[in-house]
């Protein structure tokens, strides 16, 4: 019993009954996702997202990322796998001057930069692409996020069978025809739920397919 | 009283400064904010080594510290004699340029308490104090303030007061510590001054005259003054008359008063060679403290610093450091420097460092948001919608600029980028990045970066759909895509030799990725992902 209570005290185990106060929640901008997360993303903490690249994972975050920037704050992308498109940022309603893109040389520098951005109090949100993360590193990031009242979204690779981290929210994204399939791997104070489809057709009609893709053509690359 | 002058002489200026800057690396912000002088700890501790400066031209001892003096060494000794008296004597070369810089540093400090300062290189200053006495309320009060600042400098000092610059100098050399504003007392003291301390000593013809005077039995000023003027002018050259006029105050000695420099530039000679960048913190802190004093007095801040590191047998290293929002505080600059120095490996031992400030501008208060709920005092987040998003300009706070300086210092300017928009249809050009230009920001007079949003932003729904992640260069498409109906043709660039004609499609591949691909004359290419 003592080991369980120790783990509880260190925040590595929690149960539904003694859940902490839900704290501030940030609406995700998608009704289904808000419902799945009982209101939205938890604010001022670290959120982990397992997703392949290019299936709409950034678009899922966009409504939430652009919202706090009303207060003239920065949005920081650290280590994006490709260039972040300025035109996309503009279309999302962001001034490009408010966006910083960092390309640190090492993973350690990336974590340092994330900490600095979170702590500074002038970043609304930080998006970090990083596959490995230790418990100690996560704790530091969480403290910084709390301190600077900012959110950190970490995009990690698809391999989810890693060390279990004491994280507030962990999501697994997979592609779907109309948008994304979201599965909650872990949510503080939440019970396991079935994966849910987030429909993005309303926001991005051209980035969704009907089930019967009648009028679409198949293209074979010339090298195939 | 017509005029009154103070002559301050620092007999071991270079030696003392060298010693002090190394052992008192960072002057504390004490009770005297205008000078922020180091705390008054007793000057050289008993354990300090015997040090002396050697004149490299004549090989004579030029300056020495108390420890060396206790060993019986005196200025003017030869090196062999001095080393015979003290076996562990440390000898350093005397550098006139270095000493002049220290002297200017002292003048800069004294400028805060006295208006008229004249340098008497290599190691003395004149202060004309009669205009200042009304401000301080008498000679005693003035000298009290002066000595407070002088003791803080921890230099060996000799002082004298007289009614003219030349007389003060003469008194300082022959009777150091003579302080009075009574003309009768000054005149009596001057009568006993040996002529060897006068300015005649400094020139060859003057020395010849001194020999003549000595042969006549005239050794001090009183004896010289007793001789009638016509007699003197007949027997000796005009230099004697000039000297007497200067001592009497009838002829000016000082032609030029000190003007504080426009630019900050200070260097520090290290007594010991440093090999690790961690050791640089203390001397660097000292230089930055000088910078802070300089900027604080002018109510300015600075955007760019250059640190020049002189290394042994190696070309000097230059470190440039920028701050986006302008700083004056030592601690902030030191943090930035530490980040920069962490990445630096000294290729050779460090001998000397020089700090110079680039642009300095008037300081206006930090632009902190008044109603923001984000200060770091633990306030709860309140959903505030007070600022409408439609405001034309967004003022990035000093915090944001400071963060940018910090990231740039650690990661390097090329790794801190900012997306930018260009009015071009070619995706590679429209989305190109630029490094965050700190100096461009600094150039904007008020020191705050205004992020201009487009004044009439097009309705967001009218903007074309563009991917969130772009490849730097399009790559040949090697996958199957299920295309969405409709294409977008981009034909442009005929005017700048980079013409393109591409048909862009949106498609989904087997992995569920939404791709932005185009077809041109040579085939299919992938441009980006709608992440």
XYZ file of C-alpha atoms in Angstrom:
755
model
C 0.000 0.000 0.000
C 2.790 2.322 0.869
C 4.187 2.137 -2.621
C 0.838 3.060 -4.131
C 0.431 6.044 -1.841
C 3.974 7.103 -2.593
C 3.279 6.967 -6.285
C 0.092 8.921 -5.708
C 1.922 11.555 -3.752
C 4.468 11.952 -6.514
C 1.685 12.409 -9.022
C 2.431 9.312 -11.037
C -0.840 7.634 -10.218
C -4.146 9.325 -9.847
C -7.647 8.106 -9.465
C -10.943 9.497 -10.577
C -12.122 10.294 -7.072
C -9.300 12.398 -5.844
C -8.809 14.336 -9.034
C -7.531 17.810 -8.537
C -9.633 20.785 -9.473
C -9.892 20.779 -13.231
C -8.236 24.172 -13.489
C -8.617 26.417 -16.468
C -9.532 24.743 -19.695
C -8.856 26.069 -23.159
C -11.465 25.341 -25.733
C -9.990 23.404 -28.621
C -12.289 24.985 -31.161
C -13.754 21.617 -32.124
C -16.994 20.625 -30.458
C -16.285 16.901 -30.538
C -12.866 17.294 -29.042
C -14.107 19.612 -26.313
C -16.658 16.978 -25.451
C -14.039 14.269 -25.404
C -11.770 16.295 -23.134
C -14.589 17.491 -20.889
C -14.181 21.127 -21.882
C -10.889 21.495 -23.676
C -7.148 21.339 -23.268
C -5.922 21.880 -19.708
C -4.237 25.275 -19.511
C -0.671 26.040 -18.420
C 0.683 22.565 -18.732
C 2.351 20.151 -21.080
C 0.293 18.214 -23.590
C 1.731 15.332 -25.486
C 0.520 14.363 -28.934
C 1.517 11.240 -30.812
C 0.910 11.731 -34.460
C 2.333 11.082 -37.883
C 3.366 14.189 -39.765
C 1.021 15.852 -42.190
C -2.340 14.399 -41.302
C -3.762 17.616 -39.860
C -2.165 17.627 -36.440
C -1.263 21.321 -36.544
C -4.700 22.215 -37.811
C -6.143 20.501 -34.779
C -4.218 22.871 -32.543
C -4.605 26.037 -34.609
C -7.802 27.372 -33.013
C -6.265 26.930 -29.600
C -2.857 28.312 -30.571
C -4.207 31.455 -32.136
C -6.594 32.275 -29.331
C -4.246 33.534 -26.610
C -2.373 35.686 -29.071
C -4.953 38.370 -28.617
C -2.681 39.619 -25.863
C 0.134 40.339 -28.293
C 2.199 37.397 -27.281
C 4.528 35.122 -29.047
C 3.910 31.720 -30.476
C 7.027 29.612 -30.677
C 7.682 26.568 -32.812
C 10.741 24.583 -31.847
C 12.310 22.026 -34.142
C 9.529 21.720 -36.708
C 10.276 18.861 -39.126
C 9.718 21.141 -42.121
C 9.269 24.848 -42.715
C 6.257 26.397 -41.049
C 4.249 28.068 -43.800
C 3.820 31.795 -43.298
C 0.772 31.900 -45.518
C -0.892 29.298 -43.359
C -0.153 31.408 -40.280
C -1.625 34.433 -41.966
C -4.723 32.533 -42.926
C -5.076 31.421 -39.333
C -5.176 35.078 -38.285
C -1.670 35.388 -36.903
C 0.754 38.204 -37.501
C 3.979 36.578 -38.584
C 5.911 38.941 -36.313
C 4.398 37.148 -33.380
C 5.802 33.807 -34.418
C 9.272 32.559 -33.621
C 10.695 29.446 -35.185
C 13.702 27.946 -33.440
C 15.939 25.283 -34.886
C 18.270 24.362 -32.024
C 21.192 22.140 -32.855
C 20.634 19.557 -30.138
C 17.682 18.112 -28.248
C 19.113 19.596 -25.090
C 19.142 23.070 -26.587
C 15.588 22.539 -27.756
C 14.450 21.725 -24.236
C 16.357 24.704 -22.895
C 14.706 26.979 -25.438
C 11.286 25.548 -24.611
C 11.868 26.226 -20.936
C 12.966 29.790 -21.581
C 9.981 30.482 -23.803
C 7.530 29.013 -21.323
C 9.070 30.814 -18.377
C 9.263 34.191 -20.042
C 5.555 34.802 -19.636
C 5.291 36.311 -23.091
C 4.712 33.134 -25.074
C 1.099 32.116 -25.321
C 2.026 28.659 -26.464
C 5.060 26.668 -27.464
C 4.980 23.785 -29.940
C 7.888 21.407 -29.727
C 8.734 18.459 -31.933
C 10.751 16.070 -29.866
C 10.549 12.316 -29.605
C 12.352 11.573 -26.365
C 11.502 13.046 -23.030
C 12.433 11.942 -19.549
C 10.332 12.356 -16.433
C 12.727 14.933 -15.010
C 12.651 16.949 -18.210
C 8.877 16.813 -18.283
C 8.632 17.994 -14.690
C 10.850 20.959 -15.450
C 8.771 21.863 -18.477
C 5.580 21.560 -16.475
C 6.884 23.908 -13.817
C 7.962 26.400 -16.443
C 4.577 26.211 -18.146
C 2.830 26.818 -14.856
C 5.154 29.670 -14.020
C 4.817 31.479 -17.318
C 1.168 30.534 -17.811
C 1.768 29.028 -21.189
C 0.942 25.769 -22.880
C 3.468 23.403 -24.312
C 2.407 20.978 -27.027
C 4.927 18.269 -27.712
C 4.630 16.337 -30.933
C 6.203 12.975 -30.518
C 6.635 10.152 -32.921
C 4.162 7.369 -33.194
C 5.940 4.954 -30.914
C 3.800 5.171 -27.835
C 5.181 2.198 -26.002
C 7.643 4.271 -24.084
C 8.109 5.126 -20.499
C 4.837 6.250 -19.029
C 5.080 9.921 -18.182
C 3.138 11.815 -15.513
C 1.540 14.027 -18.104
C -1.749 15.865 -17.897
C -2.960 14.897 -21.319
C -1.688 12.537 -23.957
C -3.393 12.154 -27.297
C -2.916 9.773 -30.169
C -3.925 11.030 -33.591
C -4.554 8.953 -36.646
C -5.826 9.959 -40.072
C -9.461 9.798 -41.027
C -11.260 10.774 -44.186
C -13.132 13.722 -42.706
C -10.506 14.850 -40.298
C -8.686 13.110 -37.507
C -9.318 10.230 -35.216
C -8.377 11.244 -31.705
C -7.711 8.796 -28.951
C -7.057 9.925 -25.420
C -4.193 7.830 -24.110
C -4.141 9.523 -20.756
C -5.997 12.365 -19.175
C -5.705 13.477 -15.618
C -9.038 13.003 -13.976
C -10.613 11.376 -16.983
C -11.787 7.871 -17.686
C -10.769 5.909 -20.774
C -12.982 6.664 -23.720
C -13.360 5.312 -27.187
C -11.506 7.102 -29.996
C -13.491 9.883 -31.540
C -13.586 11.378 -34.989
C -12.953 15.113 -35.122
C -14.689 16.393 -38.207
C -12.756 19.174 -39.922
C -14.965 19.360 -42.972
C -16.592 22.601 -41.870
C -13.324 24.415 -41.394
C -11.323 22.885 -44.236
C -13.783 21.495 -46.762
C -11.053 20.795 -49.267
C -9.070 18.704 -46.816
C -11.752 16.111 -46.290
C -13.058 13.284 -48.353
C -16.524 11.875 -48.573
C -16.701 8.191 -47.983
C -17.517 7.603 -51.581
C -14.677 9.298 -53.322
C -16.330 9.125 -56.666
C -14.886 12.041 -58.493
C -11.338 11.751 -57.297
C -8.672 10.518 -59.544
C -5.794 8.290 -58.747
C -2.406 9.566 -59.665
C 0.597 7.411 -60.031
C 3.926 9.070 -59.790
C 6.031 8.586 -62.830
C 8.660 6.688 -60.947
C 6.314 4.165 -59.437
C 38.768 83.996 -3.000
C 39.444 84.203 -6.671
C 40.064 80.591 -7.500
C 40.916 77.372 -5.789
C 42.392 74.211 -7.221
C 42.863 70.666 -6.030
C 45.648 68.538 -7.354
C 45.159 64.811 -7.007
C 48.137 62.620 -7.625
C 47.993 58.832 -7.840
C 51.590 57.655 -7.498
C 50.843 54.002 -8.297
C 47.837 54.350 -10.518
C 48.363 51.484 -12.913
C 49.490 49.093 -10.244
C 46.625 49.881 -7.897
C 44.022 49.667 -10.635
C 45.376 46.373 -11.812
C 45.304 44.995 -8.354
C 41.905 46.333 -7.524
C 40.115 45.221 -10.642
C 41.265 41.692 -10.123
C 40.599 41.317 -6.484
C 37.532 43.471 -6.314
C 36.035 42.213 -9.502
C 32.502 43.475 -9.298
C 31.932 46.717 -7.456
C 28.772 46.407 -5.439
C 25.851 48.659 -5.886
C 26.460 50.437 -2.664
C 24.951 53.345 -0.888
C 26.301 55.764 -3.469
C 24.316 55.048 -6.582
C 25.912 57.799 -8.673
C 29.272 56.164 -8.490
C 28.410 52.670 -7.341
C 31.921 52.477 -6.101
C 33.276 49.349 -4.478
C 32.635 48.840 -0.827
C 35.327 50.308 1.325
C 37.296 47.317 2.391
C 40.797 48.022 3.645
C 43.170 48.423 0.745
C 45.792 45.759 -0.027
C 45.481 42.927 2.406
C 48.596 41.945 4.317
C 48.900 38.762 2.295
C 49.129 40.632 -0.992
C 52.301 39.867 -2.911
C 54.993 42.467 -3.484
C 54.318 43.947 -6.878
C 56.078 46.539 -8.903
C 55.906 48.051 -12.352
C 59.029 48.317 -14.409
C 59.562 51.050 -16.945
C 60.471 49.037 -20.064
C 62.583 51.926 -21.441
C 64.892 52.649 -18.525
C 64.551 49.367 -16.570
C 63.840 51.295 -13.393
C 61.096 50.599 -10.902
C 58.241 52.935 -11.735
C 55.458 52.037 -9.336
C 55.220 49.732 -6.361
C 52.672 48.622 -3.826
C 52.782 48.800 -0.041
C 54.048 45.264 0.316
C 56.993 46.033 -1.929
C 57.674 49.282 -0.095
C 57.800 47.389 3.182
C 60.558 45.256 1.711
C 62.596 48.416 1.249
C 62.080 48.893 -2.436
C 61.756 52.445 -3.705
C 60.713 53.988 -6.975
C 63.658 54.616 -9.250
C 65.621 51.534 -8.169
C 67.048 49.220 -10.755
C 65.425 45.865 -11.222
C 68.441 43.919 -9.988
C 68.539 45.886 -6.756
C 64.838 45.459 -6.180
C 64.954 41.728 -6.786
C 67.894 41.457 -4.419
C 65.789 43.099 -1.718
C 62.757 40.913 -2.315
C 63.129 37.476 -3.800
C 59.487 36.907 -4.734
C 58.903 40.315 -6.251
C 56.427 40.232 -9.108
C 57.302 42.537 -11.944
C 54.918 43.826 -14.574
C 55.626 46.184 -17.457
C 54.523 49.778 -17.104
C 52.116 50.863 -19.820
C 51.481 54.543 -20.262
C 48.419 54.026 -22.451
C 46.875 51.755 -19.864
C 47.489 54.272 -17.148
C 45.977 57.059 -19.179
C 42.860 54.994 -19.541
C 42.630 54.524 -15.793
C 43.099 58.228 -15.380
C 40.223 58.906 -17.731
C 38.146 56.430 -15.797
C 38.860 58.366 -12.603
C 38.009 61.619 -14.345
C 34.705 60.101 -15.435
C 33.924 59.216 -11.842
C 34.996 62.578 -10.458
C 32.964 64.316 -13.113
C 29.926 63.439 -11.053
C 31.060 65.599 -8.163
C 33.123 68.277 -9.809
C 32.562 70.109 -13.059
C 36.010 71.307 -14.076
C 38.505 68.503 -14.312
C 41.778 68.600 -16.168
C 44.022 65.609 -16.707
C 47.692 65.830 -15.925
C 49.027 62.659 -17.517
C 50.329 60.227 -16.617
C 48.801 59.990 -13.173
C 47.227 63.144 -11.783
C 44.191 65.347 -12.174
C 43.358 68.958 -11.390
C 39.986 69.968 -10.091
C 38.965 73.601 -10.166
C 36.782 73.751 -7.121
C 35.954 77.392 -6.479
C 32.736 77.183 -8.547
C 31.756 74.027 -6.695
C 32.125 75.356 -3.170
C 28.819 77.208 -3.243
C 27.120 73.943 -4.132
C 28.778 71.887 -1.425
C 28.836 74.626 1.209
C 32.489 75.100 1.884
C 35.831 73.480 1.340
C 35.510 70.979 4.176
C 32.220 69.582 2.891
C 33.561 69.381 -0.638
C 36.727 67.604 0.389
C 34.652 65.249 2.531
C 32.631 64.180 -0.486
C 35.736 63.972 -2.597
C 37.649 61.821 -0.165
C 34.670 59.510 0.199
C 34.813 58.747 -3.513
C 38.590 58.678 -3.620
C 38.902 56.142 -0.819
C 36.380 53.959 -2.593
C 38.777 53.796 -5.516
C 41.392 52.185 -3.261
C 44.284 54.004 -4.835
C 47.332 55.516 -3.235
C 46.500 59.205 -3.347
C 48.210 62.522 -2.646
C 46.221 65.704 -2.487
C 46.898 69.424 -2.162
C 44.828 72.576 -2.406
C 46.077 75.965 -3.583
C 44.921 79.102 -5.323
C 46.326 78.142 -8.703
C 46.768 74.935 -10.636
C 50.551 75.127 -10.699
C 50.729 75.968 -7.001
C 48.493 73.014 -6.130
C 50.722 70.734 -8.136
C 53.844 72.098 -6.498
C 52.363 71.712 -3.040
C 51.145 68.212 -3.750
C 54.631 67.035 -4.645
C 56.496 68.808 -1.887
C 53.932 68.759 0.938
C 51.320 66.121 0.092
C 48.164 66.471 2.115
C 48.267 70.270 2.390
C 44.650 71.395 2.545
C 43.681 74.988 3.253
C 41.931 77.849 1.534
C 43.656 80.533 3.585
C 45.867 82.572 1.187
C 48.382 83.365 3.898
C 48.820 79.711 4.830
C 49.119 78.700 1.204
C 51.715 81.382 0.554
C 53.703 80.284 3.603
C 53.581 76.666 2.525
C 54.615 77.573 -1.005
C 57.659 79.442 0.252
C 59.067 76.180 1.543
C 58.439 74.249 -1.648
C 61.524 72.867 -3.215
C 62.003 74.037 -6.774
C 62.836 70.478 -7.790
C 59.131 69.716 -7.696
C 58.238 72.546 -10.032
C 57.452 72.181 -13.689
C 60.951 73.349 -14.542
C 62.083 69.822 -13.759
C 60.151 68.419 -16.697
C 62.111 70.131 -19.497
C 65.796 70.038 -20.355
C 66.214 73.808 -20.324
C 64.289 73.939 -17.079
C 66.693 71.496 -15.505
C 69.599 73.649 -16.583
C 67.955 76.657 -14.940
C 67.427 74.655 -11.775
C 71.111 73.858 -11.685
C 71.906 77.547 -12.090
C 69.528 78.449 -9.280
C 70.970 75.790 -7.045
C 74.456 77.145 -7.725
C 73.190 80.506 -6.540
C 71.856 78.885 -3.366
C 68.227 79.210 -4.345
C 66.485 75.979 -3.445
C 62.918 76.814 -2.612
C 60.221 79.006 -4.020
C 60.383 81.583 -1.242
C 63.977 82.391 -2.066
C 63.120 82.733 -5.729
C 60.201 85.043 -5.017
C 62.420 87.264 -2.906
C 64.441 88.215 -5.974
C 62.967 91.235 -7.766
C 61.244 90.450 -11.075
C 63.373 92.692 -13.337
C 66.445 90.997 -11.916
C 65.042 87.562 -12.650
C 64.042 88.368 -16.222
C 67.481 89.728 -16.881
C 69.311 86.711 -15.498
C 67.142 83.788 -16.527
C 65.079 82.818 -19.512
C 61.352 83.443 -19.663
C 60.550 79.988 -18.311
C 61.204 81.037 -14.770
C 58.901 84.021 -15.117
C 56.271 81.789 -16.700
C 56.553 79.337 -13.871
C 56.189 82.070 -11.302
C 53.191 83.528 -13.111
C 51.539 80.142 -13.172
C 52.145 79.601 -9.488
C 50.725 83.042 -8.770
C 47.726 82.256 -10.924
C 48.363 85.083 -13.397
C 48.953 82.710 -16.268
C 46.756 79.674 -16.879
C 48.314 76.256 -16.484
C 45.350 74.259 -17.660
C 44.255 74.746 -21.207
C 41.717 72.023 -21.618
C 39.130 70.544 -19.311
C 37.907 67.006 -19.314
C 34.897 66.126 -21.422
C 33.164 62.810 -20.796
C 33.455 60.428 -23.737
C 30.612 59.945 -26.164
C 31.176 56.232 -26.443
C 31.720 53.645 -23.810
C 34.913 51.685 -24.273
C 36.821 50.153 -21.401
C 39.479 47.545 -21.292
C 40.854 45.425 -18.556
C 44.326 44.009 -18.392
C 44.350 40.682 -16.634
C 47.040 40.043 -14.084
C 46.860 36.325 -14.659
C 46.189 34.643 -17.947
C 42.809 32.984 -18.081
C 42.291 29.734 -19.892
C 38.681 28.888 -19.130
C 35.683 30.929 -20.013
C 34.151 30.345 -16.573
C 36.928 32.411 -15.044
C 36.017 35.341 -17.220
C 32.873 36.031 -15.301
C 34.420 38.170 -12.565
C 36.455 40.530 -14.779
C 33.593 40.717 -17.231
C 31.239 41.583 -14.416
C 33.555 44.422 -13.484
C 33.501 45.834 -17.003
C 29.743 45.470 -17.218
C 29.413 47.271 -13.916
C 31.363 50.160 -15.401
C 28.991 50.062 -18.331
C 26.020 50.112 -16.020
C 27.414 53.131 -14.184
C 28.032 54.857 -17.469
C 24.560 54.165 -18.811
C 22.775 54.816 -15.565
C 24.258 58.269 -15.259
C 23.081 59.133 -18.720
C 19.736 57.388 -18.343
C 20.480 55.404 -21.434
C 20.510 51.823 -22.464
C 22.457 49.954 -25.003
C 21.537 47.512 -27.747
C 24.839 46.079 -28.758
C 28.082 45.284 -27.052
C 31.353 44.136 -28.434
C 33.827 42.216 -26.365
C 37.346 41.997 -27.683
C 39.472 39.273 -26.189
C 43.183 39.578 -26.668
C 44.896 36.232 -26.562
C 48.458 35.172 -26.269
C 50.063 34.460 -29.652
C 46.693 34.454 -31.298
C 44.619 37.007 -33.193
C 42.029 38.647 -30.940
C 38.532 37.236 -30.687
C 35.540 39.473 -31.169
C 32.237 38.668 -29.526
C 29.198 40.624 -30.531
C 26.166 40.582 -28.370
C 22.823 42.119 -29.054
C 19.814 42.800 -26.991
C 16.519 43.411 -28.674
C 15.069 45.701 -26.068
C 18.104 47.576 -24.841
C 19.656 46.898 -21.483
C 21.757 48.739 -19.020
C 21.804 46.376 -16.073
C 24.947 44.433 -15.403
C 23.107 41.268 -14.422
C 21.105 41.098 -17.633
C 24.115 41.597 -19.854
C 26.076 39.131 -17.812
C 23.410 36.476 -18.359
C 23.593 37.028 -22.093
C 27.361 36.907 -22.050
C 27.359 33.704 -20.051
C 25.213 32.017 -22.675
C 27.570 33.199 -25.343
C 30.697 32.222 -23.438
C 29.424 28.714 -22.762
C 29.874 27.957 -26.424
C 33.260 29.575 -26.634
C 36.493 27.723 -26.232
C 39.500 29.906 -25.765
C 42.153 28.884 -28.289
C 44.874 30.553 -26.241
C 45.163 32.108 -22.784
C 43.392 35.401 -22.361
C 45.447 38.498 -21.633
C 43.129 41.426 -21.943
C 39.498 42.143 -22.540
C 37.908 45.245 -23.941
C 34.250 46.085 -23.814
C 32.751 48.675 -26.087
C 29.159 49.694 -26.415
C 27.557 50.155 -29.782
C 24.487 52.233 -29.974
C 23.091 53.814 -26.852
C 19.763 55.525 -26.699
C 17.658 57.253 -24.125
C 15.839 54.888 -21.879
C 12.130 54.888 -21.545
C 10.424 52.667 -19.039
C 9.752 49.060 -19.780
C 6.563 48.678 -21.656
C 4.711 46.391 -19.315
C 1.082 45.595 -19.793
C -1.039 47.134 -17.083
C -4.042 44.873 -17.244
C -2.428 41.683 -18.365
C -3.032 38.716 -16.157
C 0.308 37.178 -16.970
C 2.785 38.765 -14.630
C 4.831 36.174 -12.894
C 3.527 36.896 -9.451
C 1.234 33.918 -9.524
C -1.948 35.702 -10.434
C -4.740 33.480 -11.605
C -5.487 33.415 -15.250
C -8.447 35.553 -16.045
C -10.027 35.387 -19.414
C -9.606 38.904 -20.612
C -10.875 40.019 -23.922
C -10.078 43.658 -23.316
C -7.787 44.212 -26.274
C -9.639 43.871 -29.508
C -7.774 41.888 -32.099
C -8.401 44.573 -34.660
C -5.828 46.997 -33.283
C -3.521 48.041 -36.041
C -0.276 47.559 -34.194
C 0.851 45.152 -31.593
C 3.501 46.274 -29.209
C 5.720 43.452 -28.219
C 6.595 43.915 -24.621
C 10.100 44.217 -23.321
C 9.718 40.668 -22.067
C 9.267 39.323 -25.554
C 12.266 41.224 -26.835
C 14.318 40.070 -23.904
C 13.379 36.476 -24.616
C 14.496 36.918 -28.177
C 17.870 38.294 -27.048
C 18.292 35.358 -24.740
C 17.516 32.789 -27.417
C 19.760 34.508 -29.919
C 22.641 34.608 -27.474
C 22.438 30.910 -26.717
C 21.364 29.335 -29.972
C 22.933 31.736 -32.432
C 21.156 34.222 -34.647
C 20.778 31.782 -37.524
C 18.733 29.383 -35.420
C 16.213 31.926 -34.241
C 14.021 32.649 -37.194
C 10.891 34.467 -37.947
C 8.492 33.642 -40.710
C 7.806 36.472 -43.060
C 5.336 37.078 -45.785
C 6.236 38.284 -49.213
C 3.827 39.336 -51.871
C 4.669 36.584 -54.289
C 2.750 33.654 -55.650
C 5.687 31.294 -55.675
C 5.433 29.284 -52.452
C 9.183 29.173 -51.882
C 9.388 32.960 -51.964
C 6.138 33.795 -50.224
C 7.027 31.777 -47.139
C 10.729 32.514 -46.860
C 12.191 33.106 -43.426
C 14.494 35.713 -42.107
C 16.624 35.854 -39.027
C 15.259 38.012 -36.316
C 16.955 41.321 -36.821
C 17.569 42.747 -33.438
C 19.306 45.838 -34.645
C 16.603 46.788 -37.032
C 14.338 46.767 -34.050
C 16.771 48.883 -32.149
C 16.811 51.435 -34.881
C 13.189 52.248 -34.295
C 13.410 55.302 -32.165
C 11.206 54.378 -29.265
C 12.858 51.035 -28.737
C 9.724 48.992 -29.028
C 8.973 46.739 -31.832
C 5.684 47.359 -33.470
C 4.481 44.364 -35.335
C 2.459 45.798 -38.118
C -0.473 43.803 -39.081
C -1.848 44.402 -42.512
C -4.110 47.395 -42.084
C -6.915 45.940 -44.108
C -6.507 42.297 -43.590
C -8.262 40.363 -46.300
C -11.086 38.277 -45.070
C -9.495 35.078 -43.898
C -11.774 32.978 -46.033
C -10.439 34.672 -49.166
C -6.873 33.629 -48.524
C -5.822 30.586 -50.483
C -5.485 27.309 -48.641
C -1.808 26.797 -47.910
C -0.052 23.973 -46.084
C 1.340 24.314 -42.604
C 4.530 22.414 -43.296
C 6.514 23.125 -46.433
C 9.523 21.456 -47.938
C 12.423 23.808 -48.501
C 12.655 22.627 -52.079
C 9.989 20.552 -53.838
C 10.972 16.921 -54.267
C 9.793 14.509 -56.937
C 6.567 12.860 -55.904
C 7.008 9.160 -55.224
C 3.648 8.131 -53.851
C 0.097 7.604 -54.824
C -2.267 10.466 -54.190
C -5.986 10.596 -54.169
C -6.595 14.046 -55.598
C -9.265 16.495 -54.599
C -11.164 18.003 -57.504
C -9.910 21.345 -58.715
C -6.462 22.686 -59.336
C -4.663 25.969 -58.873
C -2.361 27.128 -61.585
C 0.528 29.384 -60.634
C 2.327 30.973 -63.559
C 4.645 33.748 -62.591
C 8.218 34.817 -62.256
C 8.778 35.687 -65.910
C 10.360 38.971 -64.805
C 13.134 37.738 -62.538
C 14.502 34.709 -64.386
C 12.818 32.257 -62.035
C 9.705 31.470 -63.994
C 7.410 28.729 -62.870
C 4.304 27.206 -64.308
C 2.749 24.739 -61.947
C -0.626 23.137 -61.439
C -1.158 22.610 -57.762
C -3.347 19.813 -56.440
C -4.390 18.780 -52.988
C -4.244 15.076 -52.415
C -4.300 12.444 -49.761
C -1.850 9.602 -49.781
C -2.202 6.093 -48.456
C -0.889 7.101 -45.023
C -3.611 9.681 -44.671
C -1.268 12.628 -45.147
C -2.684 15.626 -46.934
C -0.151 16.612 -49.534
C 0.280 19.696 -51.653
C 1.691 18.560 -54.928
C 2.160 20.148 -58.295
C 2.643 19.071 -61.822
C 4.838 20.956 -64.236
C 6.500 20.163 -67.519
C 8.979 17.774 -65.903
C 6.564 15.814 -63.759
C 4.995 15.649 -60.343
C 6.503 17.236 -57.241
C 5.657 17.375 -53.564
C 5.633 20.854 -52.016
C 4.305 20.378 -48.522
C 1.850 18.860 -46.102
C -1.362 20.266 -44.723
C -0.293 19.359 -41.232
